[in-house]
Amino acid sequence: METDYDILILGGGPAGLTAGIYAARARRRVLILDTGTLGGQTVLTHAVANYPGVPTTTGRELSQAMAQQARDFGCEIKAFARIASLDLSGEVKSVTLKNGTRLTARAAIIATGGVPRTLGVDGEDRFTGHGISYCATCDGDFFTGLPIAVVGGGNSALEEA
C-alpha cells in the first residue's frame, strides 16, 4: 500500500510536535498538520519555567524550538492547514484539505489539544498571558502573594484556587 506519509499528525502543539519528533527519529515519513500557528496553547504562555532542562523561556520560543527540532529530524509541517474531511477507517488514513489536496498515511495521531473557556469580556484578549491565565498549574507561581480572582464553575474553580 503506497501512501504519501507513514504518519499524519493532526495538531501542532507540544503533544503533536513531540509525537512527530519521535516518529521521525524512528525514520517514519511524518506530516504534522495544524489549523493555526504551531505550539497550541503553549504560545499563549508568557513564561515557561517548569520545562525540565530548559531555562525560563516564553511559550512561543519553546514552541518554535520544538517545531525546529521536528523539522531537523525530517518532519514536514503545515501550519494554518484547512481540513475539509478526514477518513480514518481502513488501512489507509486520509485527510482532504479545503484546497482539494488529499494526503494519505498508514497511521494517524490525533493531538488536537484543548481550548480554554473564555469569559468574552472586554480586554480579555489583550491581557491573556499578561495577568489572565487559564492554567493555575502552569502559571500559579507567578501570582503568589498577589490578589487574584478565580472564575469558574463547580468544584474545578475551587480546586484551582
CSV table of N, CA and C in Angstrom, one decimal:
chain,number,residue,atom,x,y,z
A,1,MET,N,0.8,-1.2,0.0
A,1,MET,CA,0.0,0.0,0.0
A,1,MET,C,0.9,1.2,0.0
A,2,GLU,N,0.8,2.0,-1.0
A,2,GLU,CA,1.6,3.3,-1.1
A,2,GLU,C,0.8,4.4,-0.6
A,3,THR,N,1.5,5.2,0.3
A,3,THR,CA,0.9,6.4,0.9
A,3,THR,C,1.9,7.5,0.8
A,4,ASP,N,1.3,8.7,1.0
A,4,ASP,CA,2.2,9.9,1.0
A,4,ASP,C,3.1,10.0,2.2
A,5,TYR,N,2.6,9.5,3.3
A,5,TYR,CA,3.4,9.5,4.6
A,5,TYR,C,3.1,8.2,5.3
A,6,ASP,N,4.0,8.0,6.3
A,6,ASP,CA,3.7,6.9,7.2
A,6,ASP,C,2.7,7.3,8.3
A,7,ILE,N,2.9,8.5,8.8
A,7,ILE,CA,2.1,9.0,9.9
A,7,ILE,C,1.6,10.5,9.6
A,8,LEU,N,0.3,10.7,9.7
A,8,LEU,CA,-0.2,12.1,9.7
A,8,LEU,C,-0.5,12.4,11.2
A,9,ILE,N,0.0,13.6,11.6
A,9,ILE,CA,-0.3,14.0,13.0
A,9,ILE,C,-1.2,15.3,12.9
A,10,LEU,N,-2.3,15.2,13.5
A,10,LEU,CA,-3.3,16.3,13.4
A,10,LEU,C,-3.2,17.1,14.7
A,11,GLY,N,-2.5,18.2,14.7
A,11,GLY,CA,-2.2,19.0,15.8
A,11,GLY,C,-0.8,19.3,16.0
A,12,GLY,N,-0.4,20.6,16.0
A,12,GLY,CA,1.0,21.0,16.1
A,12,GLY,C,1.3,21.7,17.5
A,13,GLY,N,0.7,21.2,18.5
A,13,GLY,CA,1.0,21.7,19.9
A,13,GLY,C,2.1,20.8,20.4
A,14,PRO,N,2.4,20.9,21.7
A,14,PRO,CA,3.5,20.1,22.3
A,14,PRO,C,3.4,18.6,22.1
A,15,ALA,N,2.1,18.1,22.2
A,15,ALA,CA,2.0,16.6,22.0
A,15,ALA,C,2.2,16.2,20.6
A,16,GLY,N,1.6,17.0,19.6
A,16,GLY,CA,1.8,16.6,18.2
A,16,GLY,C,3.3,16.8,17.8
A,17,LEU,N,3.9,17.9,18.2
A,17,LEU,CA,5.3,18.1,17.8
A,17,LEU,C,6.2,17.0,18.5
A,18,THR,N,5.9,16.6,19.7
A,18,THR,CA,6.7,15.5,20.3
A,18,THR,C,6.5,14.2,19.6
A,19,ALA,N,5.2,13.9,19.3
A,19,ALA,CA,5.0,12.7,18.5
A,19,ALA,C,5.7,12.7,17.2
A,20,GLY,N,5.7,13.8,16.5
A,20,GLY,CA,6.5,14.0,15.3
A,20,GLY,C,7.9,13.7,15.4
A,21,ILE,N,8.5,14.3,16.5
A,21,ILE,CA,10.0,14.1,16.7
A,21,ILE,C,10.3,12.6,16.9
A,22,TYR,N,9.5,12.0,17.7
A,22,TYR,CA,9.8,10.5,18.0
A,22,TYR,C,9.6,9.7,16.7
A,23,ALA,N,8.5,10.0,16.0
A,23,ALA,CA,8.2,9.2,14.8
A,23,ALA,C,9.3,9.4,13.7
A,24,ALA,N,9.7,10.7,13.6
A,24,ALA,CA,10.8,11.0,12.6
A,24,ALA,C,12.1,10.4,13.0
A,25,ARG,N,12.4,10.3,14.3
A,25,ARG,CA,13.6,9.7,14.8
A,25,ARG,C,13.6,8.2,14.4
A,26,ALA,N,12.4,7.6,14.4
A,26,ALA,CA,12.2,6.2,14.0
A,26,ALA,C,12.2,6.0,12.5
A,27,ARG,N,12.6,7.1,11.8
A,27,ARG,CA,12.7,7.0,10.3
A,27,ARG,C,11.3,6.9,9.6
A,28,ARG,N,10.3,7.4,10.2
A,28,ARG,CA,9.0,7.4,9.6
A,28,ARG,C,8.8,8.7,8.8
A,29,ARG,N,8.1,8.7,7.7
A,29,ARG,CA,7.7,9.9,6.9
A,29,ARG,C,6.5,10.5,7.6
A,30,VAL,N,6.7,11.7,8.1
A,30,VAL,CA,5.7,12.3,9.0
A,30,VAL,C,5.3,13.7,8.5
A,31,LEU,N,4.0,13.9,8.6
A,31,LEU,CA,3.4,15.2,8.3
A,31,LEU,C,2.6,15.7,9.5
A,32,ILE,N,2.9,16.9,10.0
A,32,ILE,CA,2.2,17.5,11.1
A,32,ILE,C,1.3,18.6,10.5
A,33,LEU,N,0.0,18.5,10.7
A,33,LEU,CA,-0.9,19.5,10.3
A,33,LEU,C,-1.5,20.2,11.5
A,34,ASP,N,-1.6,21.5,11.4
A,34,ASP,CA,-2.2,22.3,12.4
A,34,ASP,C,-3.1,23.4,11.7
A,35,THR,N,-4.2,23.7,12.3
A,35,THR,CA,-5.1,24.6,11.7
A,35,THR,C,-4.7,26.1,12.1
A,36,GLY,N,-3.8,26.3,12.9
A,36,GLY,CA,-3.3,27.6,13.3
A,36,GLY,C,-1.8,27.7,13.4
A,37,THR,N,-1.3,28.5,14.3
A,37,THR,CA,0.1,28.6,14.4
A,37,THR,C,0.6,27.4,15.3
A,38,LEU,N,1.8,27.0,15.1
A,38,LEU,CA,2.3,25.9,15.8
A,38,LEU,C,2.5,26.2,17.3
A,39,GLY,N,2.3,25.2,18.1
A,39,GLY,CA,2.6,25.4,19.6
A,39,GLY,C,1.3,25.3,20.4
A,40,GLY,N,0.2,25.4,19.8
A,40,GLY,CA,-1.1,25.3,20.5
A,40,GLY,C,-1.2,26.3,21.6
A,41,GLN,N,-1.8,26.0,22.7
A,41,GLN,CA,-2.0,27.0,23.8
A,41,GLN,C,-0.6,27.4,24.4
A,42,THR,N,0.4,26.6,24.2
A,42,THR,CA,1.7,27.0,24.8
A,42,THR,C,2.2,28.3,24.3
A,43,VAL,N,1.9,28.7,23.1
A,43,VAL,CA,2.3,30.0,22.6
A,43,VAL,C,1.7,31.2,23.4
A,44,LEU,N,0.6,30.9,24.1
A,44,LEU,CA,0.0,32.0,24.9
A,44,LEU,C,0.6,32.2,26.3
A,45,THR,N,1.5,31.3,26.6
A,45,THR,CA,2.2,31.3,27.9
A,45,THR,C,3.3,32.3,27.9
A,46,HIS,N,3.2,33.3,28.8
A,46,HIS,CA,4.2,34.4,28.9
A,46,HIS,C,5.6,33.8,29.3
A,47,ALA,N,5.6,33.0,30.3
A,47,ALA,CA,6.9,32.4,30.8
A,47,ALA,C,6.7,31.0,31.1
A,48,VAL,N,7.5,30.1,30.6
A,48,VAL,CA,7.6,28.7,30.9
A,48,VAL,C,8.8,28.5,31.7
A,49,ALA,N,8.5,28.1,33.0
A,49,ALA,CA,9.6,27.9,34.0
A,49,ALA,C,9.7,26.5,34.5
A,50,ASN,N,8.8,25.7,34.0
A,50,ASN,CA,8.7,24.3,34.5
A,50,ASN,C,9.0,23.2,33.5
A,51,TYR,N,9.7,23.5,32.5
A,51,TYR,CA,10.1,22.5,31.5
A,51,TYR,C,11.5,22.0,31.8
A,52,PRO,N,11.6,20.7,32.1
A,52,PRO,CA,12.9,20.2,32.6
A,52,PRO,C,14.0,20.5,31.6
A,53,GLY,N,15.1,21.0,32.2
A,53,GLY,CA,16.3,21.2,31.4
A,53,GLY,C,16.3,22.4,30.5
A,54,VAL,N,15.3,23.2,30.6
A,54,VAL,CA,15.2,24.4,29.8
A,54,VAL,C,15.1,25.6,30.7
A,55,PRO,N,16.0,26.6,30.6
A,55,PRO,CA,15.8,27.8,31.5
A,55,PRO,C,14.5,28.5,31.1
A,56,THR,N,14.0,29.4,32.0
A,56,THR,CA,12.8,30.1,31.7
A,56,THR,C,12.8,30.7,30.3
A,57,THR,N,11.7,30.4,29.6
A,57,THR,CA,11.6,30.9,28.2
A,57,THR,C,10.1,31.3,28.0
A,58,THR,N,9.8,31.8,26.9
A,58,THR,CA,8.4,32.1,26.6
A,58,THR,C,7.8,30.8,25.9
A,59,GLY,N,6.5,30.8,25.9
A,59,GLY,CA,5.8,29.7,25.3
A,59,GLY,C,6.0,29.7,23.8
A,60,ARG,N,6.1,30.9,23.2
A,60,ARG,CA,6.3,31.0,21.8
A,60,ARG,C,7.7,30.5,21.4
A,61,GLU,N,8.8,30.8,22.2
A,61,GLU,CA,10.1,30.4,21.9
A,61,GLU,C,10.2,28.9,22.1
A,62,LEU,N,9.6,28.3,23.1
A,62,LEU,CA,9.6,26.9,23.3
A,62,LEU,C,9.0,26.1,22.1
A,63,SER,N,7.8,26.7,21.7
A,63,SER,CA,7.1,26.1,20.6
A,63,SER,C,7.9,26.1,19.3
A,64,GLN,N,8.6,27.2,19.1
A,64,GLN,CA,9.4,27.4,17.9
A,64,GLN,C,10.6,26.4,17.9
A,65,ALA,N,11.2,26.2,19.1
A,65,ALA,CA,12.3,25.3,19.2
A,65,ALA,C,11.8,23.8,19.0
A,66,MET,N,10.6,23.5,19.5
A,66,MET,CA,10.1,22.2,19.3
A,66,MET,C,9.8,21.9,17.8
A,67,ALA,N,9.2,22.9,17.1
A,67,ALA,CA,8.9,22.8,15.7
A,67,ALA,C,10.2,22.7,14.9
A,68,GLN,N,11.2,23.4,15.3
A,68,GLN,CA,12.5,23.3,14.5
A,68,GLN,C,13.1,22.0,14.7
A,69,GLN,N,13.0,21.4,16.0
A,69,GLN,CA,13.6,20.1,16.2
A,69,GLN,C,12.9,19.1,15.4
A,70,ALA,N,11.5,19.2,15.3
A,70,ALA,CA,10.8,18.2,14.5
A,70,ALA,C,11.2,18.3,13.0
A,71,ARG,N,11.4,19.5,12.5
A,71,ARG,CA,11.9,19.7,11.1
A,71,ARG,C,13.3,19.1,11.0
A,72,ASP,N,14.2,19.4,11.9
A,72,ASP,CA,15.5,18.9,11.9
A,72,ASP,C,15.6,17.3,11.8
A,73,PHE,N,14.6,16.7,12.4
A,73,PHE,CA,14.5,15.2,12.3
A,73,PHE,C,13.8,14.7,11.0
A,74,GLY,N,13.3,15.7,10.2
A,74,GLY,CA,12.7,15.3,8.9
A,74,GLY,C,11.2,15.4,8.9
A,75,CYS,N,10.5,15.9,9.9
A,75,CYS,CA,9.0,16.1,9.8
A,75,CYS,C,8.7,17.2,8.8
A,76,GLU,N,7.7,17.0,8.1
A,76,GLU,CA,7.1,18.1,7.2
A,76,GLU,C,6.0,18.7,8.1
A,77,ILE,N,5.9,20.0,8.1
A,77,ILE,CA,4.9,20.7,8.9
A,77,ILE,C,4.1,21.7,8.1
A,78,LYS,N,2.8,21.6,8.2
A,78,LYS,CA,1.9,22.6,7.5
A,78,LYS,C,1.1,23.2,8.6
A,79,ALA,N,1.4,24.5,8.8
A,79,ALA,CA,0.5,25.3,9.8
A,79,ALA,C,-0.6,26.0,9.0
A,80,PHE,N,-1.6,26.4,9.6
A,80,PHE,CA,-2.8,27.0,9.0
A,80,PHE,C,-3.4,26.2,7.9
A,81,ALA,N,-3.4,24.8,8.1
A,81,ALA,CA,-4.0,23.9,7.2
A,81,ALA,C,-5.5,23.9,7.4
A,82,ARG,N,-6.2,24.0,6.3
A,82,ARG,CA,-7.7,24.0,6.4
A,82,ARG,C,-8.2,22.6,6.0
A,83,ILE,N,-8.7,21.8,7.0
A,83,ILE,CA,-9.1,20.4,6.7
A,83,ILE,C,-10.5,20.4,6.4
A,84,ALA,N,-10.9,19.8,5.2
A,84,ALA,CA,-12.2,19.6,4.8
A,84,ALA,C,-12.9,18.4,5.3
A,85,SER,N,-12.1,17.3,5.3
A,85,SER,CA,-12.6,16.0,5.7
A,85,SER,C,-11.5,15.0,6.2
A,86,LEU,N,-11.9,14.1,7.0
A,86,LEU,CA,-11.0,13.0,7.4
A,86,LEU,C,-11.6,11.7,7.1
A,87,ASP,N,-10.8,10.7,6.8
A,87,ASP,CA,-11.2,9.3,6.7
A,87,ASP,C,-10.2,8.5,7.4
A,88,LEU,N,-10.5,8.1,8.7
A,88,LEU,CA,-9.5,7.3,9.5
A,88,LEU,C,-9.9,5.8,9.5
A,89,SER,N,-10.9,5.4,8.7
A,89,SER,CA,-11.2,4.0,8.7
A,89,SER,C,-10.3,3.3,7.6
A,90,GLY,N,-10.2,2.0,7.8
A,90,GLY,CA,-9.4,1.2,6.8
A,90,GLY,C,-7.9,1.3,7.0
A,91,GLU,N,-7.2,0.7,6.1
A,91,GLU,CA,-5.7,0.6,6.3
A,91,GLU,C,-5.1,2.0,5.9
A,92,VAL,N,-5.6,2.7,5.0
A,92,VAL,CA,-5.1,4.0,4.5
A,92,VAL,C,-5.9,5.1,5.2
A,93,LYS,N,-5.3,5.9,5.9
A,93,LYS,CA,-6.0,7.1,6.6
A,93,LYS,C,-5.8,8.3,5.6
A,94,SER,N,-6.8,9.1,5.5
A,94,SER,CA,-6.7,10.3,4.6
A,94,SER,C,-7.3,11.5,5.2
A,95,VAL,N,-6.6,12.6,4.8
A,95,VAL,CA,-7.1,14.0,5.2
A,95,VAL,C,-7.2,14.7,3.9
A,96,THR,N,-8.4,15.3,3.6
A,96,THR,CA,-8.6,16.2,2.5
A,96,THR,C,-8.6,17.6,2.9
A,97,LEU,N,-7.8,18.4,2.3
A,97,LEU,CA,-7.7,19.8,2.7
A,97,LEU,C,-8.8,20.6,1.9
A,98,LYS,N,-9.1,21.8,2.3
A,98,LYS,CA,-10.1,22.6,1.6
A,98,LYS,C,-9.7,23.0,0.2
A,99,ASN,N,-8.4,23.0,-0.1
A,99,ASN,CA,-8.0,23.3,-1.4
A,99,ASN,C,-8.0,22.0,-2.3
A,100,GLY,N,-8.5,20.9,-1.8
A,100,GLY,CA,-8.7,19.7,-2.6
A,100,GLY,C,-7.5,18.7,-2.5
A,101,THR,N,-6.4,19.1,-1.9
A,101,THR,CA,-5.3,18.2,-1.7
A,101,THR,C,-5.7,17.0,-0.8
A,102,ARG,N,-5.4,15.8,-1.2
A,102,ARG,CA,-5.7,14.6,-0.4
A,102,ARG,C,-4.4,14.1,0.1
A,103,LEU,N,-4.2,13.9,1.4
A,103,LEU,CA,-3.0,13.4,2.0
A,103,LEU,C,-3.3,12.0,2.6
A,104,THR,N,-2.4,11.0,2.4
A,104,THR,CA,-2.6,9.7,2.9
A,104,THR,C,-1.5,9.2,3.8
A,105,ALA,N,-1.8,8.3,4.7
A,105,ALA,CA,-0.8,7.7,5.6
A,105,ALA,C,-1.3,6.4,6.1
A,106,ARG,N,-0.4,5.6,6.6
A,106,ARG,CA,-0.8,4.3,7.2
A,106,ARG,C,-1.3,4.5,8.6
A,107,ALA,N,-1.0,5.6,9.3
A,107,ALA,CA,-1.5,5.8,10.6
A,107,ALA,C,-1.7,7.3,10.8
A,108,ALA,N,-2.6,7.6,11.8
A,108,ALA,CA,-2.9,9.0,12.1
A,108,ALA,C,-2.8,9.1,13.7
A,109,ILE,N,-2.3,10.2,14.1
A,109,ILE,CA,-2.3,10.6,15.5
A,109,ILE,C,-3.1,11.9,15.7
A,110,ILE,N,-4.1,11.8,16.6
A,110,ILE,CA,-4.9,13.0,16.8
A,110,ILE,C,-4.4,13.6,18.1
A,111,ALA,N,-3.9,14.8,17.9
A,111,ALA,CA,-3.3,15.6,19.0
A,111,ALA,C,-3.8,17.0,19.0
A,112,THR,N,-5.1,17.2,18.9
A,112,THR,CA,-5.7,18.5,18.7
A,112,THR,C,-5.8,19.4,19.9
A,113,GLY,N,-5.4,18.9,21.1
A,113,GLY,CA,-5.3,19.7,22.3
A,113,GLY,C,-6.7,20.2,22.7
A,114,GLY,N,-6.6,21.3,23.5
A,114,GLY,CA,-7.9,21.9,24.1
A,114,GLY,C,-7.9,23.3,23.8
A,115,VAL,N,-9.0,23.9,24.2
A,115,VAL,CA,-9.3,25.3,24.0
A,115,VAL,C,-9.8,25.8,25.4
A,116,PRO,N,-9.2,26.9,25.9
A,116,PRO,CA,-9.7,27.4,27.2
A,116,PRO,C,-11.1,28.0,27.0
A,117,ARG,N,-11.8,27.9,28.1
A,117,ARG,CA,-13.2,28.6,28.1
A,117,ARG,C,-12.9,30.0,28.5
A,118,THR,N,-13.2,30.9,27.7
A,118,THR,CA,-13.0,32.3,28.0
A,118,THR,C,-14.3,33.0,28.5
A,119,LEU,N,-14.1,34.2,29.0
A,119,LEU,CA,-15.3,34.9,29.6
A,119,LEU,C,-15.9,35.8,28.5
A,120,GLY,N,-15.2,36.2,27.5
A,120,GLY,CA,-15.7,37.1,26.5
A,120,GLY,C,-15.8,38.6,26.9
A,121,VAL,N,-15.1,39.0,27.9
A,121,VAL,CA,-15.2,40.3,28.4
A,121,VAL,C,-14.2,41.2,27.7
A,122,ASP,N,-14.5,42.5,27.7
A,122,ASP,CA,-13.6,43.5,27.0
A,122,ASP,C,-12.2,43.4,27.6
A,123,GLY,N,-11.2,43.4,26.8
A,123,GLY,CA,-9.8,43.4,27.2
A,123,GLY,C,-9.2,42.0,27.5
A,124,GLU,N,-10.0,41.0,27.5
A,124,GLU,CA,-9.6,39.6,27.8
A,124,GLU,C,-8.4,39.2,26.9
A,125,ASP,N,-8.6,39.4,25.6
A,125,ASP,CA,-7.5,39.0,24.6
A,125,ASP,C,-6.2,39.7,24.9
A,126,ARG,N,-6.3,41.0,25.2
A,126,ARG,CA,-5.2,41.9,25.4
A,126,ARG,C,-4.4,41.4,26.7
A,127,PHE,N,-5.1,40.9,27.7
A,127,PHE,CA,-4.4,40.6,28.9
A,127,PHE,C,-4.1,39.1,29.1
A,128,THR,N,-4.5,38.3,28.1
A,128,THR,CA,-4.2,36.9,28.2
A,128,THR,C,-2.7,36.7,28.1
A,129,GLY,N,-2.1,36.0,29.1
A,129,GLY,CA,-0.7,35.9,29.3
A,129,GLY,C,0.0,37.0,30.0
A,130,HIS,N,-0.8,38.1,30.3
A,130,HIS,CA,-0.3,39.2,31.0
A,130,HIS,C,-1.2,39.6,32.1
A,131,GLY,N,-1.6,38.6,32.9
A,131,GLY,CA,-2.5,38.8,34.1
A,131,GLY,C,-3.7,37.9,34.0
A,132,ILE,N,-4.1,37.5,32.8
A,132,ILE,CA,-5.1,36.5,32.7
A,132,ILE,C,-4.5,35.2,32.3
A,133,SER,N,-4.8,34.1,33.1
A,133,SER,CA,-4.3,32.8,32.8
A,133,SER,C,-5.4,31.8,32.8
A,134,TYR,N,-5.2,30.7,32.1
A,134,TYR,CA,-6.2,29.7,32.0
A,134,TYR,C,-5.7,28.4,32.6
A,135,CYS,N,-4.5,28.4,33.2
A,135,CYS,CA,-3.9,27.2,33.8
A,135,CYS,C,-3.2,27.5,35.1
A,136,ALA,N,-3.9,27.2,36.2
A,136,ALA,CA,-3.3,27.5,37.5
A,136,ALA,C,-2.1,26.7,37.8
A,137,THR,N,-2.0,25.5,37.3
A,137,THR,CA,-0.9,24.6,37.5
A,137,THR,C,0.3,25.2,36.7
A,138,CYS,N,0.1,25.7,35.6
A,138,CYS,CA,1.2,26.3,34.7
A,138,CYS,C,1.7,27.7,35.3
A,139,ASP,N,0.7,28.5,35.7
A,139,ASP,CA,1.0,29.9,35.9
A,139,ASP,C,0.9,30.4,37.4
A,140,GLY,N,0.4,29.5,38.2
A,140,GLY,CA,0.1,29.9,39.6
A,140,GLY,C,1.2,30.5,40.3
A,141,ASP,N,2.4,30.0,40.2
A,141,ASP,CA,3.6,30.6,40.9
A,141,ASP,C,3.8,32.1,40.6
A,142,PHE,N,3.4,32.5,39.4
A,142,PHE,CA,3.6,33.9,39.0
A,142,PHE,C,2.7,34.9,39.8
A,143,PHE,N,1.7,34.3,40.4
A,143,PHE,CA,0.7,35.1,41.1
A,143,PHE,C,0.8,35.0,42.7
A,144,THR,N,1.8,34.3,43.1
A,144,THR,CA,2.0,34.0,44.6
A,144,THR,C,2.1,35.4,45.3
A,145,GLY,N,1.2,35.5,46.4
A,145,GLY,CA,1.2,36.7,47.2
A,145,GLY,C,0.5,37.9,46.6
A,146,LEU,N,-0.1,37.7,45.4
A,146,LEU,CA,-0.9,38.8,44.8
A,146,LEU,C,-2.4,38.5,44.9
A,147,PRO,N,-3.2,39.5,45.0
A,147,PRO,CA,-4.6,39.3,45.0
A,147,PRO,C,-5.1,38.8,43.6
A,148,ILE,N,-5.9,37.8,43.6
A,148,ILE,CA,-6.4,37.2,42.3
A,148,ILE,C,-7.9,37.0,42.4
A,149,ALA,N,-8.4,36.7,41.3
A,149,ALA,CA,-9.8,36.3,41.2
A,149,ALA,C,-9.8,35.0,40.4
A,150,VAL,N,-10.5,34.0,40.8
A,150,VAL,CA,-10.7,32.7,40.1
A,150,VAL,C,-12.1,32.6,39.6
A,151,VAL,N,-12.3,32.4,38.3
A,151,VAL,CA,-13.6,32.4,37.7
A,151,VAL,C,-13.8,31.0,37.2
A,152,GLY,N,-14.9,30.4,37.5
A,152,GLY,CA,-15.2,29.0,37.0
A,152,GLY,C,-16.4,28.5,37.7
A,153,GLY,N,-16.8,27.3,37.2
A,153,GLY,CA,-18.0,26.7,37.8
A,153,GLY,C,-17.7,25.4,38.4
A,154,GLY,N,-18.5,25.0,39.4
A,154,GLY,CA,-18.3,23.7,40.0
A,154,GLY,C,-17.1,23.6,40.9
A,155,ASN,N,-16.7,22.4,41.1
A,155,ASN,CA,-15.5,22.1,42.0
A,155,ASN,C,-14.2,22.5,41.4
A,156,SER,N,-14.1,22.5,40.1
A,156,SER,CA,-12.8,22.8,39.5
A,156,SER,C,-12.3,24.2,39.8
A,157,ALA,N,-13.1,25.2,39.8
A,157,ALA,CA,-12.7,26.5,40.2
A,157,ALA,C,-12.1,26.6,41.6
A,158,LEU,N,-12.8,25.9,42.5
A,158,LEU,CA,-12.4,25.9,43.9
A,158,LEU,C,-11.1,25.1,44.0
A,159,GLU,N,-10.9,24.0,43.3
A,159,GLU,CA,-9.7,23.3,43.4
A,159,GLU,C,-8.5,24.1,42.8
A,160,GLU,N,-8.8,24.8,41.7
A,160,GLU,CA,-7.7,25.7,41.1
A,160,GLU,C,-7.3,26.8,42.1
A,161,ALA,N,-8.3,27.3,42.8
A,161,ALA,CA,-7.9,28.4,43.8
A,161,ALA,C,-7.0,27.9,44.8
